[in-house]
Coordinates of C-alpha atoms in Angstrom, one line a residue:
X103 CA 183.9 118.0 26.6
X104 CA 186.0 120.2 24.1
X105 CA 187.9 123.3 25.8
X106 CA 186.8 121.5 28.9
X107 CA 188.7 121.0 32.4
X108 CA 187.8 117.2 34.0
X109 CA 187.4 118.2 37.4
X110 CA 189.7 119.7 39.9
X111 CA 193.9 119.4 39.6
X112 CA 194.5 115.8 40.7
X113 CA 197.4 114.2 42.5
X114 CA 198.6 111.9 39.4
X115 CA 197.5 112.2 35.7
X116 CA 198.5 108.8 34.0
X117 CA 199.1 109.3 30.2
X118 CA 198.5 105.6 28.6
X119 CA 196.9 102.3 29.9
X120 CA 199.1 100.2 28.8
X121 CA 199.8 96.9 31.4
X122 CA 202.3 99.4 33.5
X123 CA 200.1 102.7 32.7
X124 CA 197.1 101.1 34.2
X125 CA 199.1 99.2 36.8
X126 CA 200.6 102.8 37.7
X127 CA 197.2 104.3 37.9
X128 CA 195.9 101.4 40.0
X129 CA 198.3 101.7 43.0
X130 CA 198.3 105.4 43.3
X131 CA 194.3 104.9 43.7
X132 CA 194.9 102.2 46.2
X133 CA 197.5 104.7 47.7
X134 CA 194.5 107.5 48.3
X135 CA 195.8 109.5 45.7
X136 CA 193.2 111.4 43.0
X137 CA 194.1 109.7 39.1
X138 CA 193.3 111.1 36.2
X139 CA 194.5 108.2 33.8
X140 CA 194.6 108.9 29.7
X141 CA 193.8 107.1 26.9
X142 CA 192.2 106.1 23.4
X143 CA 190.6 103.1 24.4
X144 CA 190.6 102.7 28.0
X145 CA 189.4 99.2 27.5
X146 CA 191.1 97.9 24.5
X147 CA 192.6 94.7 26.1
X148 CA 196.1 94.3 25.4
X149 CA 197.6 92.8 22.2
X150 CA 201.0 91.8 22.7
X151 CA 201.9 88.4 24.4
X152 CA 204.0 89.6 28.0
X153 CA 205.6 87.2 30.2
X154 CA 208.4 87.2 32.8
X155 CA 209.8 85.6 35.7
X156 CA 207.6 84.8 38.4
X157 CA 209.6 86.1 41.2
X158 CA 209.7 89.5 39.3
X159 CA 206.2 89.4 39.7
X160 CA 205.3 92.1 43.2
X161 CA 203.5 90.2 45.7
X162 CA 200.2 92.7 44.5
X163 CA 199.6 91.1 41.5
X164 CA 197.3 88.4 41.9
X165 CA 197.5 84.5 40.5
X166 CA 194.9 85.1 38.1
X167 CA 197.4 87.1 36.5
X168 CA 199.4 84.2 35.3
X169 CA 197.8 82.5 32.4
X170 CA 200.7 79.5 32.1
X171 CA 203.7 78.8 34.1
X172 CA 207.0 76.8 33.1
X173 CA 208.9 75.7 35.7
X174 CA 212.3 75.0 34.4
X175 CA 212.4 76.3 31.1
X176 CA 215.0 74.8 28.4
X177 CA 217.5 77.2 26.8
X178 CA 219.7 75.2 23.9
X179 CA 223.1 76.2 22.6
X180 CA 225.4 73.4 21.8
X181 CA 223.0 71.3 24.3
X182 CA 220.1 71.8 26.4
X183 CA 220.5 73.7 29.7
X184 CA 217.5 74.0 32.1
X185 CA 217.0 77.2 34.3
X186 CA 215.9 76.3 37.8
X187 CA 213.4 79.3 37.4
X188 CA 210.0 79.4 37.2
X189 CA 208.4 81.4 34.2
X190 CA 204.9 82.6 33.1
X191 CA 202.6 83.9 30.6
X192 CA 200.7 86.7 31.9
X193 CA 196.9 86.6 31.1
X194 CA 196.4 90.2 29.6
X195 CA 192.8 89.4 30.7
X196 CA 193.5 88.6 34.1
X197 CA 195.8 91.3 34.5
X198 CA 193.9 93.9 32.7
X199 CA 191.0 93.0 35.5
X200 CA 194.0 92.7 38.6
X201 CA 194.3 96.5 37.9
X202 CA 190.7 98.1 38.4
X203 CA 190.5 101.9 38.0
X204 CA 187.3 101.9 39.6
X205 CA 187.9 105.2 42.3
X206 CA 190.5 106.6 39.2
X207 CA 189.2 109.5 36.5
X208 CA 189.5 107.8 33.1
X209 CA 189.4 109.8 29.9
X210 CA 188.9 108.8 27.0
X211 CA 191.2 110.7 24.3
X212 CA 194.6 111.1 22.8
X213 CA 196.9 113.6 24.3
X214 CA 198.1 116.1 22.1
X215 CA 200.4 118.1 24.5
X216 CA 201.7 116.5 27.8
X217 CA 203.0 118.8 30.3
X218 CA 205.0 118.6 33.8
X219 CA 201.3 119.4 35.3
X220 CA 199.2 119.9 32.3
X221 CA 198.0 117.4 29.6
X222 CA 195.8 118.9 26.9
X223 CA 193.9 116.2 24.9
X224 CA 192.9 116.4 20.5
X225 CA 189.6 117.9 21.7
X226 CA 190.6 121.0 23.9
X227 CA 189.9 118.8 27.1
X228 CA 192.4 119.8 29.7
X229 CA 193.7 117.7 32.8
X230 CA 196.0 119.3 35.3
X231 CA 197.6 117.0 38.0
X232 CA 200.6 117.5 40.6
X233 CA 202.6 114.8 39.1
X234 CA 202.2 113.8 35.5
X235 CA 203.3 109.9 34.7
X236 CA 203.6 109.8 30.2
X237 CA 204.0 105.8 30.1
X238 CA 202.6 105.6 26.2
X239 CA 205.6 103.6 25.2
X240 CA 208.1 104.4 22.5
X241 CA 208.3 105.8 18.9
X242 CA 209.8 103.6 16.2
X243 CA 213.5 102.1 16.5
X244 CA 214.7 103.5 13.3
X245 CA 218.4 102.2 13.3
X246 CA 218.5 102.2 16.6
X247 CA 219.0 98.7 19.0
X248 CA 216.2 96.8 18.8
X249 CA 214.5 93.6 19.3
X250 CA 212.3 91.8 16.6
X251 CA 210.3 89.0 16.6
X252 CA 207.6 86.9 14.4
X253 CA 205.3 85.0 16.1
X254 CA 203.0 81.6 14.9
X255 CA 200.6 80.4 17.3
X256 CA 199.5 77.1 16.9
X257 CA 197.2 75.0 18.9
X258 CA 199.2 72.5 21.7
X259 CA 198.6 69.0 19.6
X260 CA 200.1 70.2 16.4
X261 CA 203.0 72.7 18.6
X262 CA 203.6 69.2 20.0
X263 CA 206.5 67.8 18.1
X264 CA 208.6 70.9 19.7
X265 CA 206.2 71.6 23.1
X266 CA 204.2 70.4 25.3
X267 CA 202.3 71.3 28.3
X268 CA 204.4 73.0 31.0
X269 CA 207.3 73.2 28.9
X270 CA 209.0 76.4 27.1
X271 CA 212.3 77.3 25.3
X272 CA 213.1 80.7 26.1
X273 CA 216.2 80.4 23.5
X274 CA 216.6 77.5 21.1
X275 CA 219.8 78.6 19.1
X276 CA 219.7 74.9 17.1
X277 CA 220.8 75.4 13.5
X278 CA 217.3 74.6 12.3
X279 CA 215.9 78.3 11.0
X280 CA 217.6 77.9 7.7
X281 CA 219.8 80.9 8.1
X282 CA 223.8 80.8 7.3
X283 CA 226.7 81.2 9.6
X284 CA 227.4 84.3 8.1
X285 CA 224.2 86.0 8.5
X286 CA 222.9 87.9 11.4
X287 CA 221.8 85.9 14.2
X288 CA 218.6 84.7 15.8
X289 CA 216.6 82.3 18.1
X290 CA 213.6 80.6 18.4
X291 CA 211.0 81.7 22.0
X292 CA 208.1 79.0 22.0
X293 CA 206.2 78.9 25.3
X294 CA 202.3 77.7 25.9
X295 CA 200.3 80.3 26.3
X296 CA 197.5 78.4 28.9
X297 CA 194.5 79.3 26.2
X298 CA 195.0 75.5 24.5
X299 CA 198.4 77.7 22.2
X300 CA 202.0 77.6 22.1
X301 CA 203.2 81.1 20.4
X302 CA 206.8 79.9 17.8
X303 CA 208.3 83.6 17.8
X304 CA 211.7 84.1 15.8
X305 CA 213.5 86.8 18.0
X306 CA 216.4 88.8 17.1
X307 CA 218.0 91.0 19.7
X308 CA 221.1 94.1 19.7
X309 CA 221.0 94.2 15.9
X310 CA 220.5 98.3 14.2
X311 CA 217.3 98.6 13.1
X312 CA 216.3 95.3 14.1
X313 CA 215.5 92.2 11.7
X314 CA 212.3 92.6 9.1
X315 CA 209.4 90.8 9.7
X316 CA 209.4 88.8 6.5
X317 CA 213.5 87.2 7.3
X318 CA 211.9 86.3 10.8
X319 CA 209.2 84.6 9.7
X320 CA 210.7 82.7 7.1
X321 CA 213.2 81.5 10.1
X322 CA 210.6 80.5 12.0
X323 CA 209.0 78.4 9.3
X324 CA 212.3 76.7 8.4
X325 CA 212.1 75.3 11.9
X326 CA 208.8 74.1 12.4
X327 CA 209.6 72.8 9.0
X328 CA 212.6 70.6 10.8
X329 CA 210.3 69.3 13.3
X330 CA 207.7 68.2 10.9
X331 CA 205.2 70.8 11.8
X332 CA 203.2 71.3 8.7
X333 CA 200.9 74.7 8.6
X334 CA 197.7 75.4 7.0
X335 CA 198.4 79.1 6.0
X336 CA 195.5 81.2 8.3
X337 CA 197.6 80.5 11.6
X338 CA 197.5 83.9 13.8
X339 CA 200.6 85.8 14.0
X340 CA 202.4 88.2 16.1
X341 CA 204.9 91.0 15.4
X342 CA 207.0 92.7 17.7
X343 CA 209.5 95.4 16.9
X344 CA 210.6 98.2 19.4
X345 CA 214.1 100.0 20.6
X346 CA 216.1 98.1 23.3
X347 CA 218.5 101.6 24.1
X348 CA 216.4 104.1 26.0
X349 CA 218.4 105.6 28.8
X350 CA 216.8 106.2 32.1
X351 CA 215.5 109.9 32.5
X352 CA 217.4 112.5 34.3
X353 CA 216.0 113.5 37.7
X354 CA 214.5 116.4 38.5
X355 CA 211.4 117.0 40.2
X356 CA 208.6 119.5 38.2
X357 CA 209.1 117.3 35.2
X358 CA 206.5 114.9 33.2
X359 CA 207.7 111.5 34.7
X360 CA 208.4 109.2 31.8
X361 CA 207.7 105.9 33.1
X362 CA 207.6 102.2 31.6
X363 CA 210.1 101.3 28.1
X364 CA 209.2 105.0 27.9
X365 CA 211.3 105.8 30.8
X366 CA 214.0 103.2 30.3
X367 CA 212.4 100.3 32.0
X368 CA 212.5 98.2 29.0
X369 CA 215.5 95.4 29.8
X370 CA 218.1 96.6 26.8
X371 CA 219.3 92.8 26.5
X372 CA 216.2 90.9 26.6
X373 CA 213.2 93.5 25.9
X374 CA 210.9 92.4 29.3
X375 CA 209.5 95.7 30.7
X376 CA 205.9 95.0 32.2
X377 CA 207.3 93.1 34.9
X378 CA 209.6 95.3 36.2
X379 CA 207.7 98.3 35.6
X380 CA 205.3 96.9 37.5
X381 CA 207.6 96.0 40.9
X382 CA 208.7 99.6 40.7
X383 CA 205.3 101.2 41.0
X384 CA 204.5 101.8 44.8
X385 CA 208.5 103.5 44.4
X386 CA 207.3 106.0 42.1
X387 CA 203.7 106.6 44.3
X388 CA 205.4 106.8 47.4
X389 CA 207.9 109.4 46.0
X390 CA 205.0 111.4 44.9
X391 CA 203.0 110.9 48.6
X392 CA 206.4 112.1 50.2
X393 CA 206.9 115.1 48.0
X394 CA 210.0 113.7 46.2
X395 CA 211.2 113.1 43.0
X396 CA 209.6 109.6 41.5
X397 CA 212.3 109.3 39.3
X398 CA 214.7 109.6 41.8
X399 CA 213.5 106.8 43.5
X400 CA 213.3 104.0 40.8
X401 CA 216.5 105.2 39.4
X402 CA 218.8 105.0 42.3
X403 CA 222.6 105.1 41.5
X404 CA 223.0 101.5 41.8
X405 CA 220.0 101.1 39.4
X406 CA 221.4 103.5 37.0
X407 CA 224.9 101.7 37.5
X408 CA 222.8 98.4 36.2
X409 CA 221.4 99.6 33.3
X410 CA 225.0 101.1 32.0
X411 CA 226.0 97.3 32.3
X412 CA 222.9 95.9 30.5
X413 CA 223.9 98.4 27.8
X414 CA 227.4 97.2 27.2
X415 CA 225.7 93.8 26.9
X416 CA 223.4 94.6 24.4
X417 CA 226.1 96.4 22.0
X418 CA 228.3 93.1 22.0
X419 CA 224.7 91.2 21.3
X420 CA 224.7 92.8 18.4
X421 CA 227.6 92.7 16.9
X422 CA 228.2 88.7 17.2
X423 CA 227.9 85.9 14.5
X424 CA 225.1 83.0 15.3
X425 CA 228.3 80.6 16.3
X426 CA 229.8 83.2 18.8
X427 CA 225.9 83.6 20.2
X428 CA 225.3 80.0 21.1
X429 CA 229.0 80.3 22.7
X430 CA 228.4 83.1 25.1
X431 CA 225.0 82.4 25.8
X432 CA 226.3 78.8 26.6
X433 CA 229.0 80.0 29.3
X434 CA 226.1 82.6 30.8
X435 CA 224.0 80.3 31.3
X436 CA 226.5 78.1 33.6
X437 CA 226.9 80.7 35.7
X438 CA 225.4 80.9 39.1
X439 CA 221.5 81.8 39.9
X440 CA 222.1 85.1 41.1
X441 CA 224.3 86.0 38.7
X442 CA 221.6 84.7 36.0
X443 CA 219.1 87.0 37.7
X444 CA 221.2 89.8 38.2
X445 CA 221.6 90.1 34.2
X446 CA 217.8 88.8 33.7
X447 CA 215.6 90.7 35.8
X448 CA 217.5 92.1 39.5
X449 CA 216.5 96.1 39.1
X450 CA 219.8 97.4 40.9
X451 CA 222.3 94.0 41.7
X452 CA 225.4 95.4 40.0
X453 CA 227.9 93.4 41.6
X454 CA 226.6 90.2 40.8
X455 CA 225.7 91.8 37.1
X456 CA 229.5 92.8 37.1
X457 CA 230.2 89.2 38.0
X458 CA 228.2 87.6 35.4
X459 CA 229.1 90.0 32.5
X460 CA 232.7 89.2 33.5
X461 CA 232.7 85.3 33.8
X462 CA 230.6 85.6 30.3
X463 CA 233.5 87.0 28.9
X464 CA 236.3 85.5 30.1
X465 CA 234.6 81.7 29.6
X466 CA 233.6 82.8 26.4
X467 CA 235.7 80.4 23.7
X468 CA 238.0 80.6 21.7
X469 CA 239.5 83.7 23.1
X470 CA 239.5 85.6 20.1
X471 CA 235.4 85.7 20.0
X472 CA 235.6 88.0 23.5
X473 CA 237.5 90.8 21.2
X474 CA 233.5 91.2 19.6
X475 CA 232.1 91.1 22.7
X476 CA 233.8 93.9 24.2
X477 CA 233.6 95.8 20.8
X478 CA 237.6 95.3 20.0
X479 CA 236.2 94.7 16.5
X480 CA 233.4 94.1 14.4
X481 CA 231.6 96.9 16.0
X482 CA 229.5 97.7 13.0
X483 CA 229.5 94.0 11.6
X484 CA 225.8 93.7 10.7
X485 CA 224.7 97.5 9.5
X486 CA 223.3 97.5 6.5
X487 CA 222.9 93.8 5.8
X488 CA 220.7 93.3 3.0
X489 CA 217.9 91.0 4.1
X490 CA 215.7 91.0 0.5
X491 CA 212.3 91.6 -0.3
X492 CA 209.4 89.3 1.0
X493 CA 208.8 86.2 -0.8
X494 CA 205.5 86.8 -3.5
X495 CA 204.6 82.9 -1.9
X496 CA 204.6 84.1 1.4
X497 CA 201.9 86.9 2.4
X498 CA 202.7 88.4 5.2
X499 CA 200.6 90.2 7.6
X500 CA 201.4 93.9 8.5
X501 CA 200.6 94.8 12.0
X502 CA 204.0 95.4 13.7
X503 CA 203.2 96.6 17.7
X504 CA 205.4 98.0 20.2
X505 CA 204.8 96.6 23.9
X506 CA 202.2 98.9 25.2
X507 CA 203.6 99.7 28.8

């Protein structure tokens, strides 16, 4: 097809199938729009692990999407605190096949120039669309904000000693991952993953330039280690590492629509994107239906107002010690359910947000630590730490991926 048009101009071009490309591409074709959707491999299945909160989840997106679901998940800091909040693993199977493009254009290709109407592909082949969505995800964090984890998954009777069935800890800030009080901070995610696997994923978020793969995994070790989880060496891993500041995109209609962690979707204090990306769809398609700016109408001004907040947050995430974490994550999480949802997941609640980011603070103890989360000092207390070389005893796989969204 080199030097080629595919077909006529078409209503939406969708660059990238990641979970919130393809999910974009599939609700403008169930709107009656004409997609032209973009991408290498069209039907690569997914490799990173997503999950969210169920209610997050729009009413569209089928149970057979949900591949394992926590009901109260544990979070501990000086103890264990429950969240009365469901939680699942997506199935990146079931939601892959939730999503058909079956009335859609797919091309197969990589875009080499992406246009407001225009997007040329590495062969010549040219698609031209009214509205032009680029959702391909971001570039590498550099020293920017960022989230990094290191994943083990291990099958349910051996993940068993730490969980079972039906259970997850979405933070476990025990003092089990080997690391000192004055080193940068991190926490242990282990959920089921419904397949017969629980996924043990070191996660450090906030920090500049993010944590290296070989300090996270050696954490995570260090705490199976405490639980008396012994591994054979061949386990399948997971590696995450991907920029947590991306502002929302200025509106303006006759623009390419960055969408997805591409167009600031991506939650700057916990990293979740697909979820919300997803909820925000059918705001973007009927903008486009209507004539009107899709960015515009995800990003309203209380929207916008949220994600200013969020940012804040993440700055004084990164700048605390492992003792002040457990502290303020303790006093968050004893604040009200709405408030834990504003800060979570709610797109556009920014009084409750202002509420819970408040209360954080001010229950925060002892008083002095509040100084770092507000940035009164230590602002830069973690740039350039020296984390050392991987261990020679310790190979470590090299396949770092950025959420595809």
């Amino acid at each position: 097809m080199s030097g080629r048009e595919v077909g006529g101009a078409a209503d939406v071009c969708v660059v990238g199938l990641g979970p919130t490309g393809r999910g974009l591409a599939h609700r403008a074709m169930t709107a009656g729009l004409t997609v032209v959707a973009v991408d290498p491999r069209p039907e690569r299945l997914w490799a990173p692990t997503y999950s969210c909160w169920v209610d997050e989840l729009p009413e569209w997106v089928p149970e057979k999407a949900i591949a394992s679901r926590i009901e109260r998940p544990a979070v501990w800091t000086s103890r264990e605190l429950r969240i009365d909040r469901a939680y699942c693993v997506l199935s990146k199977r079931g939601l892959f096949e939730s999503l058909p493009l079956d009335d859609a254009t797919v091309v197969r290709g990589r875009a080499r120039t992406v246009e407001p109407h225009r997007v040329e592909l590495a062969d010549g082949t040219e698609v031209r669309a009214a509205v032009v969505f680029d959702t391909r995800g971001q570039s590498s964090p550099g020293t920017r904000r960022s989230a990094s984890a290191h994943g083990i998954f291990l099958d349910e009777e051996t993940a068993a000693p730490m969980v079972t069935p039906g259970e997850g800890l979405m933070l476990d800030w025990r003092p089990e991952n080997g690391a000192g009080p004055e080193e940068p901070p991190s926490f242990l995610y282990a959920v089921p993953l419904g397949d017969g696997t629980v996924i043990f994923e070191e996660t450090s978020l906030g920090l500049r330039g993010g944590m290296p793969q070989h300090e996270l995994r050696k954490r995570t070790l260090n705490r199976l280690a405490a639980h008396g989880i012994q591994l054979r060496g061949d386990e399948p891993t997971e590696a995450a590492h991907y920029p947590l500041d991306e502002t929302p995109p200025k509106a303006g209609r006759g623009q390419v629509v960055p969408y997805g962690s591409r167009g600031g979707l991506m939650h700057p204090i916990t990293g979740y994107c697909v979820a919300d990306s997803l909820s925000q769809v059918d705001k973007a398609i009927d903008a486009v239906q209507r004539g009107e700016d899709p960015i515009e109408a995800v990003w309203s001004r209380e929207a916008r107002l949220v994600h200013w907040m969020r940012m804040r947050g993440v700055y004084g995430l990164g700048r605390l010690t492992t003792e002040q974490s457990v502290a303020m994550f303790e006093a968050f999480f004893t604040r009200p359910p709405r408030q834990q949802r504003a800060l979570l997941s709610a797109h556009d609640d920014y009084s409750a947000l202002s509420a819970a980011l408040f209360m954080t603070v001010a229950t925060t103890w002892p008083f002095n630590w509040r100084y770092d989360l507000v940035g009164w000092r230590n602002r830069n207390r973690w740039v350039g730490w020296d984390y050392g070389r991987p261990g020679t005893n310790d190979p470590l796989p090299h396949h770092e991926d950025t959420p595809a969204t």
